[in-house]
CSV table of C-alpha atoms in Angstrom, one decimal:
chain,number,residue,atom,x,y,z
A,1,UNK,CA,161.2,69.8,-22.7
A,2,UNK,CA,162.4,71.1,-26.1
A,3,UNK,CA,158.5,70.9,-27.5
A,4,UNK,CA,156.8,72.3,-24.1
A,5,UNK,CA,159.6,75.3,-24.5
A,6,UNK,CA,158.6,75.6,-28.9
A,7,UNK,CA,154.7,75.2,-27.3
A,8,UNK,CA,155.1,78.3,-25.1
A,9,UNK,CA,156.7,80.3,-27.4
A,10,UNK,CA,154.3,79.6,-30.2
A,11,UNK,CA,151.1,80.2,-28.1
A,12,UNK,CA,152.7,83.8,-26.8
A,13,UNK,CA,153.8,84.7,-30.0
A,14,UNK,CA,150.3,83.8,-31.5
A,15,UNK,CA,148.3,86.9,-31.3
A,16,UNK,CA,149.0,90.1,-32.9
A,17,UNK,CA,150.0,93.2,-30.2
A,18,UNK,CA,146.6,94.7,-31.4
A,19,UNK,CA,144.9,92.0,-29.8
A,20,UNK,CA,146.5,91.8,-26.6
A,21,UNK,CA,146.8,95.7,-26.1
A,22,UNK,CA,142.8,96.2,-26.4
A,23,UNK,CA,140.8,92.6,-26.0
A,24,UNK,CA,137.4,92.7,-26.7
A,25,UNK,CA,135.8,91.9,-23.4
A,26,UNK,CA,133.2,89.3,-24.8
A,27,UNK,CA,135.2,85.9,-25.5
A,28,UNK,CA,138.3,86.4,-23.7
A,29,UNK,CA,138.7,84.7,-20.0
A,30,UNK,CA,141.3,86.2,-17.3
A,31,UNK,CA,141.5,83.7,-14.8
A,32,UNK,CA,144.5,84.6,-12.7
A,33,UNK,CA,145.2,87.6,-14.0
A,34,UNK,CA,142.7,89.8,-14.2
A,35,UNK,CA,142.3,92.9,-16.8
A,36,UNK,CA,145.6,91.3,-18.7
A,37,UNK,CA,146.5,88.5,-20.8
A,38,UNK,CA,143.0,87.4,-22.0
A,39,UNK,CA,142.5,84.0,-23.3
A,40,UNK,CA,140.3,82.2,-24.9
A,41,UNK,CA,140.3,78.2,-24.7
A,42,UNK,CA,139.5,76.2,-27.5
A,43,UNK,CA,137.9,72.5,-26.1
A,44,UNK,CA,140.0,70.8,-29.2
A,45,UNK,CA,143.1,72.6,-28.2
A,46,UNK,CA,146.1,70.2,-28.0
A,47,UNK,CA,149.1,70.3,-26.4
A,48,UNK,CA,147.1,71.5,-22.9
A,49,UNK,CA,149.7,71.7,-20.2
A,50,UNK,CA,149.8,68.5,-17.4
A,51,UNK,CA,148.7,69.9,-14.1
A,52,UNK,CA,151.0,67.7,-12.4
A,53,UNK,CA,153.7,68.4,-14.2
A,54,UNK,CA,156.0,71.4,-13.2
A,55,UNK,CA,157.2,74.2,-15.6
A,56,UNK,CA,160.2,76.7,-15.1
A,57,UNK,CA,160.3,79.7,-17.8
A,58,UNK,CA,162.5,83.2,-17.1
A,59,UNK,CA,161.0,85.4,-19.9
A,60,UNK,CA,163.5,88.0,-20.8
A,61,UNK,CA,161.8,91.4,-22.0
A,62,UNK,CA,164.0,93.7,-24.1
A,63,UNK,CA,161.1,95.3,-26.1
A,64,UNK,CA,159.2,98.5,-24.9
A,65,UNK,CA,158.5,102.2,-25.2
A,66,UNK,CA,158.3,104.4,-22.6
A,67,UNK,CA,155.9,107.0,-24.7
A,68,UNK,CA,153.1,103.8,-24.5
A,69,UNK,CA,150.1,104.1,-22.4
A,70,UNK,CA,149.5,100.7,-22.9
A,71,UNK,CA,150.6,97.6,-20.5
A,72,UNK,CA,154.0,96.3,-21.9
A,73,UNK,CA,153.8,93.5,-24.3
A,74,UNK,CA,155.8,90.9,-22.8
A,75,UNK,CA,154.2,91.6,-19.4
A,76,UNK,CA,151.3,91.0,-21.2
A,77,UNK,CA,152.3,87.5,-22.3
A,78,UNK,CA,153.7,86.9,-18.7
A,79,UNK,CA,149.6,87.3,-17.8
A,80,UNK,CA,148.8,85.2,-20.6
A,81,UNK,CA,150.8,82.3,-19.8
A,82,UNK,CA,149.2,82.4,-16.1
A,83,UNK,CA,146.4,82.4,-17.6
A,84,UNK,CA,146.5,79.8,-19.9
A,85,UNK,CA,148.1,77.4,-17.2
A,86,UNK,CA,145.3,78.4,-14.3
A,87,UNK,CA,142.8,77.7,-17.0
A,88,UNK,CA,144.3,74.4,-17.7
A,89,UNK,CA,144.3,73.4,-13.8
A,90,UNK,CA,148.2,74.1,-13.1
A,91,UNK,CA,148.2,74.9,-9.6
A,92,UNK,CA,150.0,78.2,-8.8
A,93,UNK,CA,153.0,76.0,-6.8
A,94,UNK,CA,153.6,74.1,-10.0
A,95,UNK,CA,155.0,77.2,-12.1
A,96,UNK,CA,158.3,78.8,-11.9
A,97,UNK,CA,158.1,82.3,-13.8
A,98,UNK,CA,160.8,84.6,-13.8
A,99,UNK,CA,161.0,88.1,-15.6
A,100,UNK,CA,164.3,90.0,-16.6
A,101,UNK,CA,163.6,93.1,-17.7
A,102,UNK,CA,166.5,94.9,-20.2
A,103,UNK,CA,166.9,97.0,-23.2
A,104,UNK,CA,164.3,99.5,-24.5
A,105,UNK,CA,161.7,97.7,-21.9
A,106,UNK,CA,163.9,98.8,-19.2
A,107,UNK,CA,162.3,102.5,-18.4
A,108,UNK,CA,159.0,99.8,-17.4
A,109,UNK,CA,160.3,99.2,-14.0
A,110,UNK,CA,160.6,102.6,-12.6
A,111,UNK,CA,158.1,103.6,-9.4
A,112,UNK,CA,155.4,106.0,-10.8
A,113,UNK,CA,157.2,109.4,-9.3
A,114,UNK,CA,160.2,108.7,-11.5
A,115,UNK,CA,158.7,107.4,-14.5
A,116,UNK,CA,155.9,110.2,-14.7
A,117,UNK,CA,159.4,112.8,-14.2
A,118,UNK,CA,161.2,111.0,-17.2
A,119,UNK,CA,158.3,110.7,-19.4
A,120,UNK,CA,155.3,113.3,-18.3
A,121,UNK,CA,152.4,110.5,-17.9
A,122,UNK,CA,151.4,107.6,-15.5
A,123,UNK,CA,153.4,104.5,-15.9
A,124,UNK,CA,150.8,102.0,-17.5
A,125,UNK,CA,152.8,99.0,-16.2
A,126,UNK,CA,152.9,99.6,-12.6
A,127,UNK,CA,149.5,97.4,-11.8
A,128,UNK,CA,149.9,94.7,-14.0
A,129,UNK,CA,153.3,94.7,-12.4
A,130,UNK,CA,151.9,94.3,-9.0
A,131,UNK,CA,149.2,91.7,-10.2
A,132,UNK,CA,152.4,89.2,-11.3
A,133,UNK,CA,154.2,89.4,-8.2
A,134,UNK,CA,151.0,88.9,-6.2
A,135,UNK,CA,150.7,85.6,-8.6
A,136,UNK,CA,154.4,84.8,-7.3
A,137,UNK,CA,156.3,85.6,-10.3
A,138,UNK,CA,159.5,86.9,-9.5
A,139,UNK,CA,160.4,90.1,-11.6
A,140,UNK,CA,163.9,91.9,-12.0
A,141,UNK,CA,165.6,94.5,-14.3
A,142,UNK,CA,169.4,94.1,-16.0
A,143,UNK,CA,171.9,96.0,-13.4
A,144,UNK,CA,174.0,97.1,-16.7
A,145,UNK,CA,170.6,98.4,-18.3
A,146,UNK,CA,169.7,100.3,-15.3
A,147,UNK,CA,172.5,102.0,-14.9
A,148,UNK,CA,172.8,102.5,-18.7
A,149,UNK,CA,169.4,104.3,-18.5
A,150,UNK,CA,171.0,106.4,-15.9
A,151,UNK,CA,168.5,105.1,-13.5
A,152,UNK,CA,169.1,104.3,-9.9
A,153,UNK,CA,167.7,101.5,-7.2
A,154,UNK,CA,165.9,104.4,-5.7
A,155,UNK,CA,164.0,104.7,-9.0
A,156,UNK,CA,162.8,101.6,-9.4
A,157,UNK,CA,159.6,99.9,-8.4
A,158,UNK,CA,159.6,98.0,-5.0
A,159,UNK,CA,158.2,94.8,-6.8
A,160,UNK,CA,161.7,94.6,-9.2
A,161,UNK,CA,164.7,93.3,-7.9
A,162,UNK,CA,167.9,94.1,-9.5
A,163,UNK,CA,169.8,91.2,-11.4
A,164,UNK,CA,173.7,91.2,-12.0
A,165,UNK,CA,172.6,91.2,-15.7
A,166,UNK,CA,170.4,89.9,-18.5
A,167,UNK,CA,172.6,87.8,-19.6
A,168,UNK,CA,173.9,86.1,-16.7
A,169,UNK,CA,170.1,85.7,-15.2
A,170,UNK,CA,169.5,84.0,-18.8
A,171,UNK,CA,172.4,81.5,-18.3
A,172,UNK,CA,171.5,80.9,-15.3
A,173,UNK,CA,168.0,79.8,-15.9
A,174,UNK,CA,168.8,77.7,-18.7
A,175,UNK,CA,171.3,75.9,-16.6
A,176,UNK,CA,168.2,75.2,-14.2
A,177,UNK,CA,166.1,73.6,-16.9
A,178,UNK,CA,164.2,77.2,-17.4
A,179,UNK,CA,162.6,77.4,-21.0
A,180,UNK,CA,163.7,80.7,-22.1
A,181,UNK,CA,161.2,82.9,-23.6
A,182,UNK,CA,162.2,86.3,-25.5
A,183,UNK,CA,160.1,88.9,-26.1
């Protein structure tokens, strides 16, 4: 579990933001996702995930910026690692993704009405957001971040849920046998 958990981490971590923000469209594959999280699969790739097999993750995003008309980073790695295990023949029921969204990432979960009032353009997140809950990850923001933003549930967008907090979503998982991933 400990190598699978180093494995994922490695491969998201891999490519710089500049590759993920702007793929070139010739090379990459989107098979679940499409539009984010572009991949490209080597045929003498090791360590290729065991469709059988089931995998848990709850990636914790603290890193943003509201001012971005790009996708979020670590939403883009979300797509990625659907990607890469669709591509592999994982079937959809065999992962377990989770997202907590906190920190300076936090602003990514508002509905378009009150980001584009906070921070006078289109939220870039808001279909890529969509796209992952339609794949059946489940997404939520830190309560104490929320309200530290001086957000409200009214605010936010219907595919979030609100979690008691980072932190206790994060113990949580990796009480369940969840590979934590931060980003």
């Amino acid at each position: 579990m400990k190598r699978l958990a180093f494995v994922v981490v490695l491969l998201l971590s891999a490519l710089p933001v500049s590759a993920v923000a702007a793929p070139p469209a010739q090379g990459w594959a989107f098979p679940v996702i499409q539009g984010y999280g572009g991949i490209h699969v080597w045929k003498q790739a090791i360590d290729r995930p065991d469709p059988a097999a089931t995998y848990k993750t709850l990636f914790v995003i603290h890193q943003g910026d509201p001012k971005s008309s790009q996708a979020n980073f670590g939403l883009q790695q979300v797509a990625r690692a659907l990607n890469e295990f669709g591509a592999a023949g994982v079937p959809s029921d065999h992962l377990k993704l989770e997202v907590v969204i906190t920190g300076p990432a936090t602003p990514l979960v508002l509905d378009g009405p009150a980001f584009m009032a906070r921070y006078h353009h289109a939220n870039p997140d808001l279909d890529l957001i969509a796209r992952l809950q339609q794949a059946g990850v489940h997404l939520m923001v830190c309560g104490n971040a929320l309200y530290g933003f001086g957000f409200t549930p009214g605010d936010l967008n219907p595919d979030i849920q609100i979690a008691l907090s980072a932190l206790t979503t994060t113990i949580i998982a990796q009480s369940q046998g969840y590979a934590i991933v931060q980003m």
